[in-house]
Short mmCIF file of N, CA and C in Angstrom, two decimals:
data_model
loop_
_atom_site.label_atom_id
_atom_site.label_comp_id
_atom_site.label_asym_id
_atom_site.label_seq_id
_atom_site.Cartn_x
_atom_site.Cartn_y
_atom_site.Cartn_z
N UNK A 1 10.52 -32.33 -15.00
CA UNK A 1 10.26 -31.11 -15.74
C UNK A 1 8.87 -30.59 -15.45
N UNK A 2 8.61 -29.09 -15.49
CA UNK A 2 7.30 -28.79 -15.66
C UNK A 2 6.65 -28.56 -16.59
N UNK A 3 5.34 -28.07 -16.77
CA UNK A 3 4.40 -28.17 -17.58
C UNK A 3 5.12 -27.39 -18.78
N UNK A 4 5.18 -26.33 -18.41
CA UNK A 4 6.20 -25.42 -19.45
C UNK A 4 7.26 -26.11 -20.05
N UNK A 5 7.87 -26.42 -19.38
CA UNK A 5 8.86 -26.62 -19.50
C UNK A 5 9.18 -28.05 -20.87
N UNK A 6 8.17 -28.69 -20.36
CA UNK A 6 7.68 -30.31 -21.20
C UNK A 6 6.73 -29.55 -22.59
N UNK A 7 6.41 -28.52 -22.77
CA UNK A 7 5.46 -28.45 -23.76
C UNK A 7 6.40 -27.28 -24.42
N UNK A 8 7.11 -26.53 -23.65
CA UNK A 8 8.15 -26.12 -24.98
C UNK A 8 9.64 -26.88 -25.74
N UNK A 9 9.77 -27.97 -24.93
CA UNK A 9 10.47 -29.08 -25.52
C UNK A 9 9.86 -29.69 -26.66
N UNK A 10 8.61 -29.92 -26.51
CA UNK A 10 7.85 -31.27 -27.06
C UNK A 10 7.67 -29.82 -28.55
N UNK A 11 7.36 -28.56 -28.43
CA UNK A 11 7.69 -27.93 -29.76
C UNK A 11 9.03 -27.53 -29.86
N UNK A 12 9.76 -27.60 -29.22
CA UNK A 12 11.02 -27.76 -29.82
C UNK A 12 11.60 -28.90 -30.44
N UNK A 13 11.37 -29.90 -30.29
CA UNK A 13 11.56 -31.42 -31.01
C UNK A 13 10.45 -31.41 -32.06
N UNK A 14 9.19 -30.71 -32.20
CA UNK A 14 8.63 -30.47 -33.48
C UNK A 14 9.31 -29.59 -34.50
N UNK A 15 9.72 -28.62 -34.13
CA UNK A 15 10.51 -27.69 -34.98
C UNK A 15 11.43 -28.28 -35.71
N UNK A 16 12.22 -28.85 -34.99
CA UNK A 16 13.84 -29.83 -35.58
C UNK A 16 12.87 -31.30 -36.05
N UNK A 17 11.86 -31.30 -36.30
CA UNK A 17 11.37 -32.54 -37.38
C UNK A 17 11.42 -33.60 -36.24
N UNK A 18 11.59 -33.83 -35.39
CA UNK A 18 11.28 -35.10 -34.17
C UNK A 18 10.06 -35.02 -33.72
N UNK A 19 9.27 -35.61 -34.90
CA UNK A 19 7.88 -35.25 -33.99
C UNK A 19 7.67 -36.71 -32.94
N UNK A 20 8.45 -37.78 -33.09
CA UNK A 20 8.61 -38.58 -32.05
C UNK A 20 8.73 -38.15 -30.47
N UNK A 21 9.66 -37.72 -29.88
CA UNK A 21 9.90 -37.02 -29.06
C UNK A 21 8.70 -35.85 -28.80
N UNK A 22 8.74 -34.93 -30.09
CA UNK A 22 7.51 -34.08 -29.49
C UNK A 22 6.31 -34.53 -28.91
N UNK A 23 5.73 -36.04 -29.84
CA UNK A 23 4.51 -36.57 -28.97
C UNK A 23 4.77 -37.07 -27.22
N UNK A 24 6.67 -37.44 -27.33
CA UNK A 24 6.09 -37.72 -26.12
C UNK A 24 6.41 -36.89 -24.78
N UNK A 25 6.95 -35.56 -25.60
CA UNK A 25 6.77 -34.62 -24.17
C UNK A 25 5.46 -34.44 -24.03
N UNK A 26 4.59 -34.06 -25.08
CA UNK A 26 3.15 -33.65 -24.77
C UNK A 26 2.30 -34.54 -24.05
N UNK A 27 2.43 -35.58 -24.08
CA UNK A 27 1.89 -36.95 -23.47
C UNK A 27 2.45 -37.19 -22.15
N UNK A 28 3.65 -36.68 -22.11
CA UNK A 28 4.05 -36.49 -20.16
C UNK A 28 3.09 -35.68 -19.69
N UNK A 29 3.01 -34.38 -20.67
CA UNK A 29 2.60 -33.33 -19.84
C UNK A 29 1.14 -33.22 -19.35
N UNK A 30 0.04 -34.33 -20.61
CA UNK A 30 -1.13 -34.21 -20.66
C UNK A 30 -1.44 -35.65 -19.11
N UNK A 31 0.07 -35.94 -19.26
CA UNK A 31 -0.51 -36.99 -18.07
C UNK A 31 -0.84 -36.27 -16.49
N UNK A 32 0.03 -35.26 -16.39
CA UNK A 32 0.24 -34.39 -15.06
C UNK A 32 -0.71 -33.30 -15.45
N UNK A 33 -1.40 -33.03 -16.40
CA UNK A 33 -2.02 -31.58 -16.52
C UNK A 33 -3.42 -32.49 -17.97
N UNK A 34 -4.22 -32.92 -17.40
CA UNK A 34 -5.00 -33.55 -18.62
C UNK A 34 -6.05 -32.26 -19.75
N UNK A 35 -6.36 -31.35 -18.81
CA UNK A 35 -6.87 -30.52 -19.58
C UNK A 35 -6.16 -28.97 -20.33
N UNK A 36 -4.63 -29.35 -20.28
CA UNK A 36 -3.91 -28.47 -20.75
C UNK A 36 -4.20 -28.61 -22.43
N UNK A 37 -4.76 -27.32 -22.79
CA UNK A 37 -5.49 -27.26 -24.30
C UNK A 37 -4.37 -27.23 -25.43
N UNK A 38 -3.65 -26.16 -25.34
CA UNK A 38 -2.07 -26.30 -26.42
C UNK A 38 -1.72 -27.58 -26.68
N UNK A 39 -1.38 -28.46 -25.54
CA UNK A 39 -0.98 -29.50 -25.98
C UNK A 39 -1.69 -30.77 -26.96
N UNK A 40 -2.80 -30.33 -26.69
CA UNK A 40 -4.01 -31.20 -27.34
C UNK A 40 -4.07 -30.98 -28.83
N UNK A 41 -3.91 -29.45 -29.16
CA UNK A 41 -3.85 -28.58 -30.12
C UNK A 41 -2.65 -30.04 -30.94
N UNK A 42 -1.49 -29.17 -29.92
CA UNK A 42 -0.32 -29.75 -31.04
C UNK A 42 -0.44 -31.18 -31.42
N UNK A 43 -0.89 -32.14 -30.57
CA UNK A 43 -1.52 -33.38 -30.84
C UNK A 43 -2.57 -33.81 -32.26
N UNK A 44 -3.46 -32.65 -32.06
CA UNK A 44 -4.10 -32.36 -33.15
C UNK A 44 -3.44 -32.68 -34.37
N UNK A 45 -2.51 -31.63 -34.35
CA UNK A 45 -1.66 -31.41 -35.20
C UNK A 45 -0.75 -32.52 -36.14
N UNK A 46 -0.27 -33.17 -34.87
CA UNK A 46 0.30 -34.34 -35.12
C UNK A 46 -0.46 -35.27 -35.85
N UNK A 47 -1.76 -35.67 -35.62
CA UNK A 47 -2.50 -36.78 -35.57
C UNK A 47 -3.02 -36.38 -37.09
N UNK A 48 -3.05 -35.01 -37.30
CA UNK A 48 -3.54 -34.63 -38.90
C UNK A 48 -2.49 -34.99 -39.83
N UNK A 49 -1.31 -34.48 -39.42
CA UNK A 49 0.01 -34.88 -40.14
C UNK A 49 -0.21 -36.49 -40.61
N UNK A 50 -0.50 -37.40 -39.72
CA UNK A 50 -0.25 -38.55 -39.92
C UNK A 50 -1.81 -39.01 -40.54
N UNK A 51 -2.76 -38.50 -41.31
CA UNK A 51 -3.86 -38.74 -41.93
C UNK A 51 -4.61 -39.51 -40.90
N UNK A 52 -4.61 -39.30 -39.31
CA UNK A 52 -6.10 -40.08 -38.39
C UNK A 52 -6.50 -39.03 -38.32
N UNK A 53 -7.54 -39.11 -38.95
CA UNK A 53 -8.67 -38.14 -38.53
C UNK A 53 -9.51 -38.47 -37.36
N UNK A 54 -9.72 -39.72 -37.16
CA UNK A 54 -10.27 -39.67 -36.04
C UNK A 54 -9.86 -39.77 -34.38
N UNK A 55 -8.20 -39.55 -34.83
CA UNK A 55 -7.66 -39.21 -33.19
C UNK A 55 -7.68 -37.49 -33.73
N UNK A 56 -7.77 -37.04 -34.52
CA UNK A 56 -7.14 -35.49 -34.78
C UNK A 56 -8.87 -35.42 -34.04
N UNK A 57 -9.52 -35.55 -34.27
CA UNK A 57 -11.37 -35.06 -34.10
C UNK A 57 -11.38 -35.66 -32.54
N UNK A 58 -10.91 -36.56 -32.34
CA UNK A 58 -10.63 -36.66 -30.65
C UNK A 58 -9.87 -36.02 -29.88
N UNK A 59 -8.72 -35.50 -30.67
CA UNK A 59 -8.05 -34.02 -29.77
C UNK A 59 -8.39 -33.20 -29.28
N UNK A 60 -9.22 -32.57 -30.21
CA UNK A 60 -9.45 -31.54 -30.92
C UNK A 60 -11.38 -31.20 -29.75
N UNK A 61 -11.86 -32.44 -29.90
CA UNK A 61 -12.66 -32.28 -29.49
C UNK A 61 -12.52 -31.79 -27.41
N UNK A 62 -11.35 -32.39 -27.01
CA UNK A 62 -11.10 -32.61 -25.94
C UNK A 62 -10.21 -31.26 -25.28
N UNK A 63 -9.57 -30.54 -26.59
CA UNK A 63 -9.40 -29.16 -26.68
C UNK A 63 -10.59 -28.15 -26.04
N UNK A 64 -11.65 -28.54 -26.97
CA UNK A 64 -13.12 -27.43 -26.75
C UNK A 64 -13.36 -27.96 -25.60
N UNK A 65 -13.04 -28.79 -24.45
CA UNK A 65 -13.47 -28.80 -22.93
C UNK A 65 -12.44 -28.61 -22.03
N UNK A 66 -11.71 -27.66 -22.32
CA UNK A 66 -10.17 -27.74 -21.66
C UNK A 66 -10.87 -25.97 -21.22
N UNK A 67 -10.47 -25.44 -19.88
CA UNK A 67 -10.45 -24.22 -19.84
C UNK A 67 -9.93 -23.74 -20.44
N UNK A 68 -10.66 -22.47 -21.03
CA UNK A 68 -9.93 -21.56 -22.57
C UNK A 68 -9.07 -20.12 -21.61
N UNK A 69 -7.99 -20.22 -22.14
CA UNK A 69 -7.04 -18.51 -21.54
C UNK A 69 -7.33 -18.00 -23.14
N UNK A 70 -6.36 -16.85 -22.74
CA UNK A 70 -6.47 -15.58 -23.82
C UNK A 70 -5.52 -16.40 -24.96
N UNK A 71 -4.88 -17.15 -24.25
CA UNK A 71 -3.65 -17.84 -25.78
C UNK A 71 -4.65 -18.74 -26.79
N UNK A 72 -5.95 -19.38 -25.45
CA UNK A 72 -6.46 -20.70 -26.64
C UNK A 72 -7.68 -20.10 -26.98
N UNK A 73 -8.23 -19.12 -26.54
CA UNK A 73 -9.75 -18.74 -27.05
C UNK A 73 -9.48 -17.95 -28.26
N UNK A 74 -8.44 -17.82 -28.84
CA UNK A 74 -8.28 -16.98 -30.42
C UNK A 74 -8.41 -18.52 -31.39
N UNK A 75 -8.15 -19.32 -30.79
CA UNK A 75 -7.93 -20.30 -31.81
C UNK A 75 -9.38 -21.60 -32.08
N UNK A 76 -10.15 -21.23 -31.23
CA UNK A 76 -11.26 -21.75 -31.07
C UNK A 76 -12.30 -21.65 -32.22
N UNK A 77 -12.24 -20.53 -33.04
CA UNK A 77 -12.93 -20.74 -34.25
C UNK A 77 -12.28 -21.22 -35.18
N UNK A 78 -11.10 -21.40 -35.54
CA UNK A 78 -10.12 -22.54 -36.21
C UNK A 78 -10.58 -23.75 -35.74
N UNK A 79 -10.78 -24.23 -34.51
CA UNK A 79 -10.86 -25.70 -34.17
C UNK A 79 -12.65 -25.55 -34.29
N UNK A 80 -13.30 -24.80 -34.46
CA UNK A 80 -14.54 -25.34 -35.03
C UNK A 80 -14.28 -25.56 -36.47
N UNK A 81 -13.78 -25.01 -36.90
CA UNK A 81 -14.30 -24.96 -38.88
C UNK A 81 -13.54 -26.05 -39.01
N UNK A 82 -12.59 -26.45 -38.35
CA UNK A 82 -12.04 -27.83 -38.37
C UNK A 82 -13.21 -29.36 -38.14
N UNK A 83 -13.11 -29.48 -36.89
CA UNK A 83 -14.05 -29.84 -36.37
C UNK A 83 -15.11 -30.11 -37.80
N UNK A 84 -15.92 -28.78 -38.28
CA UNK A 84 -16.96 -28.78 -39.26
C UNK A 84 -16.78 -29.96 -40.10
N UNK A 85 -15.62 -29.51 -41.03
CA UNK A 85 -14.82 -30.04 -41.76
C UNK A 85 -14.55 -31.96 -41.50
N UNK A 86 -13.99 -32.02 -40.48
CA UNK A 86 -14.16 -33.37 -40.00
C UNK A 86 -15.29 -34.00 -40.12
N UNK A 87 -16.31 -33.58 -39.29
CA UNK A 87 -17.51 -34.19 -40.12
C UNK A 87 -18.15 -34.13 -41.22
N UNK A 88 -17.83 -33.23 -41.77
CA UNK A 88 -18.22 -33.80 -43.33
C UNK A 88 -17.54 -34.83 -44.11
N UNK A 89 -16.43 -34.54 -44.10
CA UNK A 89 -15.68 -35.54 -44.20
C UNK A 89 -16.03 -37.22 -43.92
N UNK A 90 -16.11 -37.01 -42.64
CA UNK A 90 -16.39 -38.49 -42.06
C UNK A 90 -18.14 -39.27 -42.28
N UNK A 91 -18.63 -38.04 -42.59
CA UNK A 91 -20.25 -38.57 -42.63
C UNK A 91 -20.43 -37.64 -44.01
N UNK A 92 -20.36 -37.65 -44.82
CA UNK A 92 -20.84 -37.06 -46.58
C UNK A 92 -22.04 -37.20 -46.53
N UNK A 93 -23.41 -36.25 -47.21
CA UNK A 93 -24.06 -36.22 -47.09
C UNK A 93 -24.79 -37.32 -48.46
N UNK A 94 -25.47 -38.22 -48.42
CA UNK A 94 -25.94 -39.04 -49.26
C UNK A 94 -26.89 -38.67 -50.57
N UNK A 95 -26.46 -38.70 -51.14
CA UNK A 95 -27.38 -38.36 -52.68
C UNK A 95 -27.99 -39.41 -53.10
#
């Protein structure tokens, strides 16, 4: 399969609730294409679903070094305030 082809499967098996399957089209695809950003995204996604924050903040981070197109540079201030968010989270500021 191609890149397309593996990353609209892998959200099509998200849609119908298989997020099994969805991780592992995205994980074919990130193997043949490592800096493909969507997929990282939906990974994100995944990895939040399942309360790791710290693979979601490793996605996510690996997202913001992926060449940005017109589809992923709208979503880039979402994955900062995220991002933000993550670290506060993970490091609270001490009183």
């Amino acid at each position: 399969m191609n890149i397309s082809e593996l990353f609209q499967l892998g959200n099509k098996f998200m849609t119908d609730g298989n997020m099994g399957m969805a991780v592992q089209m995205w994980q074919e695809l990130l193997k043949q294409v490592p800096e493909y950003g969507p997929a990282h995204l939906n990974m994100a996604h995944f990895f939040r679903q399942q309360n790791n924050v710290p693979a979601e903040k490793n996605e996510l981070n690996i997202f913001m070094d992926c060449p940005l197109t017109a589809r992923t540079l709208e979503m880039v201030p979402n994955v900062k305030t995220r991002l933000a968010e993550i670290e506060k989270a993970l490091n609270p500021p001490k009183t």
